[in-house]
PDB file of C-alpha atoms in Angstrom:
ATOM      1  CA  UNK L 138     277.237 153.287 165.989  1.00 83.00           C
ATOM      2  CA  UNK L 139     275.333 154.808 162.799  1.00 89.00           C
ATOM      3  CA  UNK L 140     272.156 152.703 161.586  1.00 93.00           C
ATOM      4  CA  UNK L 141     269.295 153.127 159.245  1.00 96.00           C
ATOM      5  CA  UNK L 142     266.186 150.845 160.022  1.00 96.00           C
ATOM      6  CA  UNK L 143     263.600 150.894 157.583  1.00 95.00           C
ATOM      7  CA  UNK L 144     260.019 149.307 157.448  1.00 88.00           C
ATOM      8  CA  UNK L 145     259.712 145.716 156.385  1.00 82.00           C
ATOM      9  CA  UNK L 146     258.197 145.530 152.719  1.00 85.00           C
ATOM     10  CA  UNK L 147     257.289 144.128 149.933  1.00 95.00           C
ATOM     11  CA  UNK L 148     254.987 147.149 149.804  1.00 96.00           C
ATOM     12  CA  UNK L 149     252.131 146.433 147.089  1.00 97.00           C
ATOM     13  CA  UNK L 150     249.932 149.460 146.240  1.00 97.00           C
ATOM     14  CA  UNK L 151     247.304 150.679 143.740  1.00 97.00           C
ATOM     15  CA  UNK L 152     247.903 153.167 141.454  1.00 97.00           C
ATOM     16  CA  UNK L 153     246.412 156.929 142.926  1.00 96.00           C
ATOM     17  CA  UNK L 154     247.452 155.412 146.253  1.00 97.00           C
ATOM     18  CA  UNK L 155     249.312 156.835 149.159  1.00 97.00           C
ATOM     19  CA  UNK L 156     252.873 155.572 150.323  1.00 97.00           C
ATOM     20  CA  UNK L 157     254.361 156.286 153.436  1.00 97.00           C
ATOM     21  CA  UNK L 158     258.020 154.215 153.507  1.00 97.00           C
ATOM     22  CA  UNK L 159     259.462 154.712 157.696  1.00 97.00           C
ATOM     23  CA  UNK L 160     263.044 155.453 158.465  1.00 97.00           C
ATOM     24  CA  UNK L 161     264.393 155.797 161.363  1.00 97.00           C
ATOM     25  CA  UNK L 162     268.285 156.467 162.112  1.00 96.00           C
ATOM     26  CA  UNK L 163     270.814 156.165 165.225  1.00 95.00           C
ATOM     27  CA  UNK L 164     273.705 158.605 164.436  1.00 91.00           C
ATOM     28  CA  UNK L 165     276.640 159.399 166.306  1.00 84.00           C
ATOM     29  CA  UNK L 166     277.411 163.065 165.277  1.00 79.00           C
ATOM     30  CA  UNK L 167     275.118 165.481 163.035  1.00 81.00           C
ATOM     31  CA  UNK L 168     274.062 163.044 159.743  1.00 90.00           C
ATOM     32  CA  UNK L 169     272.814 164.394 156.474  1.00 92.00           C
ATOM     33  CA  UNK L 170     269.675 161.997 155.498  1.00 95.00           C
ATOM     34  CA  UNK L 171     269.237 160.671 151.699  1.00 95.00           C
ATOM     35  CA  UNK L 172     266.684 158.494 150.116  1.00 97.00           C
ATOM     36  CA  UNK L 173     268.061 156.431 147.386  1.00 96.00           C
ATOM     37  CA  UNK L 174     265.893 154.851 144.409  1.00 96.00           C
ATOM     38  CA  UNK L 175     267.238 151.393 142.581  1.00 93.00           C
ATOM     39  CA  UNK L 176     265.165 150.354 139.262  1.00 91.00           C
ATOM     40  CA  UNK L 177     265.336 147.409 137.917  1.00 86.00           C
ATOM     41  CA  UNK L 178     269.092 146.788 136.612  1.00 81.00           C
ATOM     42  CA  UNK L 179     270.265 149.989 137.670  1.00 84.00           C
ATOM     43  CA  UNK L 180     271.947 151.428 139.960  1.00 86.00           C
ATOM     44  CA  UNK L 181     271.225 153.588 142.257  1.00 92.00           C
ATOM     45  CA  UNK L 182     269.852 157.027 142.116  1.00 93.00           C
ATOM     46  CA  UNK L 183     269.182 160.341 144.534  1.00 93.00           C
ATOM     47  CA  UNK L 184     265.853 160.549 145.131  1.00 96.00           C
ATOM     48  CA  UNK L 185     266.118 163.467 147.801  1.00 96.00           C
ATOM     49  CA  UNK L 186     268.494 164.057 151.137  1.00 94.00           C
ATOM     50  CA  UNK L 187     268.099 166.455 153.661  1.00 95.00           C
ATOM     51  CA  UNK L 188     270.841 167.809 155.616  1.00 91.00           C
ATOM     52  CA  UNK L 189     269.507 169.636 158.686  1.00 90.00           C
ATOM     53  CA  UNK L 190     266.895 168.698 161.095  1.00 92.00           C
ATOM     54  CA  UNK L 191     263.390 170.203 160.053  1.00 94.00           C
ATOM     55  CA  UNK L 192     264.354 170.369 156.445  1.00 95.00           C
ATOM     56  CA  UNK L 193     262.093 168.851 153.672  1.00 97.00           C
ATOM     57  CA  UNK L 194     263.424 167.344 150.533  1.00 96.00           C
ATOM     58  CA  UNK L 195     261.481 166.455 147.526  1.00 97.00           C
ATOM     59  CA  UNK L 196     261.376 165.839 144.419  1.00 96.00           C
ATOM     60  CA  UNK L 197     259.221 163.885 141.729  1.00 95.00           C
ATOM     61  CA  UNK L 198     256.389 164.038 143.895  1.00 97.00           C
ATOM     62  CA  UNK L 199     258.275 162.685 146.782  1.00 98.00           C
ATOM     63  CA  UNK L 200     258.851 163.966 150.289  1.00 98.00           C
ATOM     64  CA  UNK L 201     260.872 163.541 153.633  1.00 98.00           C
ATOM     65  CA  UNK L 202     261.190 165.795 156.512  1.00 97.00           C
ATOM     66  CA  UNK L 203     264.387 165.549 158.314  1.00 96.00           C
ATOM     67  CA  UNK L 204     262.679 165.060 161.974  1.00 96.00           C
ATOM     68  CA  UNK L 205     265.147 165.090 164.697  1.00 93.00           C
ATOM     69  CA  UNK L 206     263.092 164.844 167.445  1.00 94.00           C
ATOM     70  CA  UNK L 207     261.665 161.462 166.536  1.00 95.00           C
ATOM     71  CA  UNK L 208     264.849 160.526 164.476  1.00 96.00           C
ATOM     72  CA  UNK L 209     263.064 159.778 161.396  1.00 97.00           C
ATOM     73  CA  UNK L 210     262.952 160.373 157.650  1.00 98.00           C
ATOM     74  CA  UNK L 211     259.563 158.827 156.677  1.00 98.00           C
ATOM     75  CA  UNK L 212     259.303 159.165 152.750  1.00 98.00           C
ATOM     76  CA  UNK L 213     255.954 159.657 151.546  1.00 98.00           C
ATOM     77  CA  UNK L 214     253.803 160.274 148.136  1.00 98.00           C
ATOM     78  CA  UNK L 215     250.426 161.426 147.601  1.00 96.00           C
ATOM     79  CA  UNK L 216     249.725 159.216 144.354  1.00 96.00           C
ATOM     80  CA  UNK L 217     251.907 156.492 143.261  1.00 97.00           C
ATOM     81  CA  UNK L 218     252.461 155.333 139.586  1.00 97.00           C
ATOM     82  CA  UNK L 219     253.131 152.099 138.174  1.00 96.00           C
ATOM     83  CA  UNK L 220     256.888 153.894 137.167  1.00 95.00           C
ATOM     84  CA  UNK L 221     257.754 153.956 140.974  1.00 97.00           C
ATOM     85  CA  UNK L 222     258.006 150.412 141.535  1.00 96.00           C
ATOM     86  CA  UNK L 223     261.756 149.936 142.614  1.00 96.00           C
ATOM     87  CA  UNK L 224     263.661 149.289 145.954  1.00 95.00           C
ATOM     88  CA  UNK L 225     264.234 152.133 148.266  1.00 97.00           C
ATOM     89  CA  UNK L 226     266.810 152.952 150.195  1.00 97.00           C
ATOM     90  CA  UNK L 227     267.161 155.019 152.927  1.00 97.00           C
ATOM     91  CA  UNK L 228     270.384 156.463 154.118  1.00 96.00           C
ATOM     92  CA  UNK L 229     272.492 158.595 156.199  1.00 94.00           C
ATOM     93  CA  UNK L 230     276.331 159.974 156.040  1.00 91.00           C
ATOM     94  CA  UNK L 231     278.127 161.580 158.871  1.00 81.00           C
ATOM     95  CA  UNK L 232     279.922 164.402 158.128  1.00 72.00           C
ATOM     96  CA  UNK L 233     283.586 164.757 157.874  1.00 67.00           C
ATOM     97  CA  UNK L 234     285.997 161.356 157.386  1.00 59.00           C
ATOM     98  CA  UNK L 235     285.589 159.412 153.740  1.00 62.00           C
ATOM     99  CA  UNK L 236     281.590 160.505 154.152  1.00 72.00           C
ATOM    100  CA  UNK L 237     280.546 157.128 153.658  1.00 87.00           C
ATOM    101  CA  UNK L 238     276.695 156.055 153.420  1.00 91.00           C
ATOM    102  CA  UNK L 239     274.976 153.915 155.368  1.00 93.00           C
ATOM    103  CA  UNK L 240     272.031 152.227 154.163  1.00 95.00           C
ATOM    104  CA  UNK L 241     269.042 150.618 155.408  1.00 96.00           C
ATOM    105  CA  UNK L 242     268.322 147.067 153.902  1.00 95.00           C
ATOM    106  CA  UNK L 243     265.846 148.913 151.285  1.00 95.00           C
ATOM    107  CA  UNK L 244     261.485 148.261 150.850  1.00 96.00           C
ATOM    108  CA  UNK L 245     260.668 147.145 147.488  1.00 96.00           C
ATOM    109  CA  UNK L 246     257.127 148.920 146.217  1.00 97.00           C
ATOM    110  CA  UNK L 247     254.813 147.347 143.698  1.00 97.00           C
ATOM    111  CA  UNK L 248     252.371 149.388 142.043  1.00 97.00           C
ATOM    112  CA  UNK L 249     249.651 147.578 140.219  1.00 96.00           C
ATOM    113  CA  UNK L 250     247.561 149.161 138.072  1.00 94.00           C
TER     114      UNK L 250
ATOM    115  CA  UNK A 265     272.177 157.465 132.849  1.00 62.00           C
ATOM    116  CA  UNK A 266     274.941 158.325 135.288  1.00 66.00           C
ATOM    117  CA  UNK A 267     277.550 158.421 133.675  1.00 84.00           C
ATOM    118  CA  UNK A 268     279.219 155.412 135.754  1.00 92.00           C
ATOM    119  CA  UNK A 269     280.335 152.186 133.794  1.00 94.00           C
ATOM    120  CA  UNK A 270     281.735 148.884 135.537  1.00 96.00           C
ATOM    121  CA  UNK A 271     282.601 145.706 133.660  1.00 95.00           C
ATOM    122  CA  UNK A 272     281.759 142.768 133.723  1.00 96.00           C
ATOM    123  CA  UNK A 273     277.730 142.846 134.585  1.00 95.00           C
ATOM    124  CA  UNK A 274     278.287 139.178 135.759  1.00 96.00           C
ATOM    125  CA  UNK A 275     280.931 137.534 136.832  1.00 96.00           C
ATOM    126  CA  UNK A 276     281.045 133.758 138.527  1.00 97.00           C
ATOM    127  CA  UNK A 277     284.053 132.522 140.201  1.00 97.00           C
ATOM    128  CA  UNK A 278     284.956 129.673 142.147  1.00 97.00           C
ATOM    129  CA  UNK A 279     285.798 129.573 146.132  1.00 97.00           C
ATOM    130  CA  UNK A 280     289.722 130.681 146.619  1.00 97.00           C
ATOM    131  CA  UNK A 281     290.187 132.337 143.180  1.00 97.00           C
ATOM    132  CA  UNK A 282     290.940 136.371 142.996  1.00 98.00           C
ATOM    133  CA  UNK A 283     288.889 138.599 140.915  1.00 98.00           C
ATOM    134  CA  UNK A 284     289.116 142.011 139.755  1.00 98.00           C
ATOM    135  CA  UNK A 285     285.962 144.480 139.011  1.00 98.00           C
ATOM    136  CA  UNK A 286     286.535 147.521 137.227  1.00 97.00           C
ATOM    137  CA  UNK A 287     284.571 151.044 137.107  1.00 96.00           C
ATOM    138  CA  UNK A 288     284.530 154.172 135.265  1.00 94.00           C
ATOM    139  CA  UNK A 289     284.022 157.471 136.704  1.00 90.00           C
ATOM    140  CA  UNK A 290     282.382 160.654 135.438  1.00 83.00           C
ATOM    141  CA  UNK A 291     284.882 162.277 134.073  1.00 82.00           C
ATOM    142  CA  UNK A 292     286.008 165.455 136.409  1.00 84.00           C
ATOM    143  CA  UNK A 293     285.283 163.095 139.311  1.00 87.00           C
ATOM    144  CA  UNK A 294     288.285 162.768 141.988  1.00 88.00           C
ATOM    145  CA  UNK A 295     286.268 160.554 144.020  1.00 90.00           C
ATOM    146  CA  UNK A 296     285.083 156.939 144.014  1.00 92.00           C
ATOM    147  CA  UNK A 297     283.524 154.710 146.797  1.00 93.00           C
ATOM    148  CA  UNK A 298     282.738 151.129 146.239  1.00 96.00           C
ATOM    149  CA  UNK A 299     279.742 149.007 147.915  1.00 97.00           C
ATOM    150  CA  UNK A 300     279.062 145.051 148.531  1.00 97.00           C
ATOM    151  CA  UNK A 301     275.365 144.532 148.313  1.00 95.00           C
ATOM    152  CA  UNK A 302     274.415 141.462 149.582  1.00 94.00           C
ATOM    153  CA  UNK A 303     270.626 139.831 148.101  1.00 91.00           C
ATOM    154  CA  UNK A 304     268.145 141.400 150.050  1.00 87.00           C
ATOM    155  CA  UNK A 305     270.551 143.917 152.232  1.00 90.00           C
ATOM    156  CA  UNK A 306     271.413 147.590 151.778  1.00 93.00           C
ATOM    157  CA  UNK A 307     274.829 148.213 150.207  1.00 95.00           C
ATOM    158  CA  UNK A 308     277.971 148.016 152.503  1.00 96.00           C
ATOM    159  CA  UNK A 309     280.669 150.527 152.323  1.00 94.00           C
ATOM    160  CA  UNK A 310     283.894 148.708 151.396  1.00 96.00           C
ATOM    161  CA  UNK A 311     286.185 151.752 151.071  1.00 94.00           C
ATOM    162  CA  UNK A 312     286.639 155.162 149.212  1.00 92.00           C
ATOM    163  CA  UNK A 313     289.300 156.558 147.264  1.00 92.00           C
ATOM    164  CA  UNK A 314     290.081 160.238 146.537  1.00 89.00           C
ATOM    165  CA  UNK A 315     293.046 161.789 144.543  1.00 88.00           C
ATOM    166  CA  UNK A 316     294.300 157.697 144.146  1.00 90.00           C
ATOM    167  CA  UNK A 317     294.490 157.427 147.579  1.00 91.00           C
ATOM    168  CA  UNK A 318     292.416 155.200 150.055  1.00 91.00           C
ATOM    169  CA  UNK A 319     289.862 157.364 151.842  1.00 87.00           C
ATOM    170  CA  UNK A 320     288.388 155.524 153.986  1.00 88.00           C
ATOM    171  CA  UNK A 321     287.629 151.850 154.981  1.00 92.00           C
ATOM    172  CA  UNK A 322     284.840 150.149 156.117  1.00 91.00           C
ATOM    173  CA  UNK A 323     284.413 146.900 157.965  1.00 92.00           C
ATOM    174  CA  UNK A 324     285.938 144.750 154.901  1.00 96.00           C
ATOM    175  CA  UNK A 325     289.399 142.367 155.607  1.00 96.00           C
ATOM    176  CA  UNK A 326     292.355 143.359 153.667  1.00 96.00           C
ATOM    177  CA  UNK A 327     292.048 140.897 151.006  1.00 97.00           C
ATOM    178  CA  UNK A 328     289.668 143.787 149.694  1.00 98.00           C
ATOM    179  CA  UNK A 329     291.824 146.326 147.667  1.00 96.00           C
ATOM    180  CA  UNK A 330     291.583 148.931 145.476  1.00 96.00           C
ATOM    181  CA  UNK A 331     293.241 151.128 142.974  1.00 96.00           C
ATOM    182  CA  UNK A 332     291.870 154.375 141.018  1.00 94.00           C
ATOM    183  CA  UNK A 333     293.831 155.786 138.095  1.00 93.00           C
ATOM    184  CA  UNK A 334     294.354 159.115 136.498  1.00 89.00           C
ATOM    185  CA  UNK A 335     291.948 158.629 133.923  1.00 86.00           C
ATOM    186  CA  UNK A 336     289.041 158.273 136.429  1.00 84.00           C
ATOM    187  CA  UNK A 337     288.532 154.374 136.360  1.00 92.00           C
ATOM    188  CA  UNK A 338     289.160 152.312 139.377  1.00 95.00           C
ATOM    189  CA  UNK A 339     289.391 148.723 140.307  1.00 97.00           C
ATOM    190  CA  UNK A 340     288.194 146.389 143.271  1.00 98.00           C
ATOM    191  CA  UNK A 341     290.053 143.258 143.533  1.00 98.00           C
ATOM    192  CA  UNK A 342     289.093 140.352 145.814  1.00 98.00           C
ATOM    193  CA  UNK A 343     291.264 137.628 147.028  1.00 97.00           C
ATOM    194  CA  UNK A 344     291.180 134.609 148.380  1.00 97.00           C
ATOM    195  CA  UNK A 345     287.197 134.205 147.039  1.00 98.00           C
ATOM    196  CA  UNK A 346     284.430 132.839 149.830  1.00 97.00           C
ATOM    197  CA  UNK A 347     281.007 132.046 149.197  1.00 97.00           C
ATOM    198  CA  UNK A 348     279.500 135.539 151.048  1.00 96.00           C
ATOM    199  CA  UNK A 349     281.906 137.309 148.880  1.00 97.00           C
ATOM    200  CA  UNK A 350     278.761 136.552 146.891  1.00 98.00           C
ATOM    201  CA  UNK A 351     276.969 140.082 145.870  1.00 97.00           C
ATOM    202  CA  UNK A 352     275.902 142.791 144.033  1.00 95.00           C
ATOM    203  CA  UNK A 353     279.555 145.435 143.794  1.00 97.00           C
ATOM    204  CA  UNK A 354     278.259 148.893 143.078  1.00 96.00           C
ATOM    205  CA  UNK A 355     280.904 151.562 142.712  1.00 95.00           C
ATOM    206  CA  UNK A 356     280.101 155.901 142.873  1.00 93.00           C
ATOM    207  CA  UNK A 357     282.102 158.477 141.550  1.00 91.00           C
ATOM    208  CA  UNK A 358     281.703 161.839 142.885  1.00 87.00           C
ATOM    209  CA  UNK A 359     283.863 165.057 143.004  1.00 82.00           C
ATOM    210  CA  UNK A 360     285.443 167.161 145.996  1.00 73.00           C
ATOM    211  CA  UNK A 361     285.958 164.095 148.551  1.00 64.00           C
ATOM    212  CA  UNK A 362     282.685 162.966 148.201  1.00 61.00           C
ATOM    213  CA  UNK A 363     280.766 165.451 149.779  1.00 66.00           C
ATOM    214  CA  UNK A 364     278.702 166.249 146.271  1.00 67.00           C
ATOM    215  CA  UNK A 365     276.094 163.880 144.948  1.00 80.00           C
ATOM    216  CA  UNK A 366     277.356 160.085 144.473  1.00 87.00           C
ATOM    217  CA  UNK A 367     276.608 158.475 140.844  1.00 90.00           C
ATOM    218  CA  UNK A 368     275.993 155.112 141.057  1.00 92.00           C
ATOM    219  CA  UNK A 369     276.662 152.665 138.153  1.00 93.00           C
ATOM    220  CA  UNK A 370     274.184 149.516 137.903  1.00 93.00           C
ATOM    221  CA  UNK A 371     277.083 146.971 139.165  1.00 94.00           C
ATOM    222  CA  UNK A 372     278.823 143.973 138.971  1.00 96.00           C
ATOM    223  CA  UNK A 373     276.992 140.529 140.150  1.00 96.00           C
ATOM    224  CA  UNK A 374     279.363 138.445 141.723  1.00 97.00           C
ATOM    225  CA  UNK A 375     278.469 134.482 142.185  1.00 97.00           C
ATOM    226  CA  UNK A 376     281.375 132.451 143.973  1.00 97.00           C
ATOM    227  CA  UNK A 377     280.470 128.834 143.984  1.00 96.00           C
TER     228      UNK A 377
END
């Protein structure tokens, strides 16, 4: 079947410091890859996706390369802000069908000032 | 802001009772997906409707249903309550099957007791 395993958190960090979140996937089929941001009270939000292996999406600062080799989509970011604390969510969808997602159980990040 | 509204923001019901969740869509959007996130879990895919039909179903008994209107709002309904019914619902609009971005609103917090 299709899974997402992500990295155990809480994650707590210091500002300026670097986050590396791990994602790793089982996919039956080709999957596009998303990560997915939730704020407090919100819902949630695009971060970035990839759709084809060695692809890199990023935005905000943010990263993830699409690495089909290892099956991963480890997100990362060179300096974390307070304003990134929030769960995230990493995700796949298989192409074709009702292109559902399917979501990892999420890493909450802290970032202390 | 997504542009995706769902009512109530909190709802508690009792064990055996029915309950109905409503969203609204971006307007334009012929596509909505609902989620069941449990505390502490990634969010579930329940089912997806496109064009008012269902789209898609995910591991959920029948006693979850759905409708979507014309007007781009939709409804989950839940019978026959149980106590892991308990969750965060989370619905997504999104246009052309959804195969374009998902817009997530913040959810409805379910508590059966």
């Amino acid at each position: 079947g299709n899974s997402v395993t992500q990295m155990e958190g809480p994650v707590t960090l210091s500002e300026e410091a670097f986050l590396t979140i791990n994602c790793t996937y089982t996919a039956t089929g080709y999957p596009s890859l998303f990560w997915y941001v939730q704020y407090p009270g919100e819902g949630l939000q695009l971060l970035l996706k990839a759709t084809k292996a060695d692809d890199k999406g990023s935005n905000k600062g943010f990263e993830a390369t699409y690495r089909k080799e290892t099956t991963s989509f480890h997100l990362e970011k060179g300096s974390v802000q307070v304003s990134d604390s929030a769960v995230y969510f990493c995700a796949l969808r298989i192409q074709g069908g009702s292109e559902k997602l399917v979501f990892g159980k999420g890493t909450k990040l802290t970032v202390n000032p | 802001e997504t542009g995706v509204t769902q009512s109530p923001t909190h709802l508690i019901k009792t064990r055996g009772q029915q309950v109905t969740l409503r969203c609204s869509s971006q307007s334009g959007h012929n596509t909505v997906s609902w989620y069941q996130q449990a505390l502490g879990q990634g969010p579930q895919f329940i089912f997806q409707y496109y064009r008012e039909e269902e789209n898609g179903r995910g591991n959920f008994p029948p006693r979850f249903s759905g409708l979507q209107f014309p007007n781009y709002s939709s409804e989950l309904n839940v019978n026959a309550l149980e106590l892991d019914d308990s969750a965060l619902y989370l619905c997504a609009s999104s246009s052309d099957g959804g195969r374009e971005k998902l817009f997530f609103g913040s959810g409805t917090q379910l508590s059966v007791l």
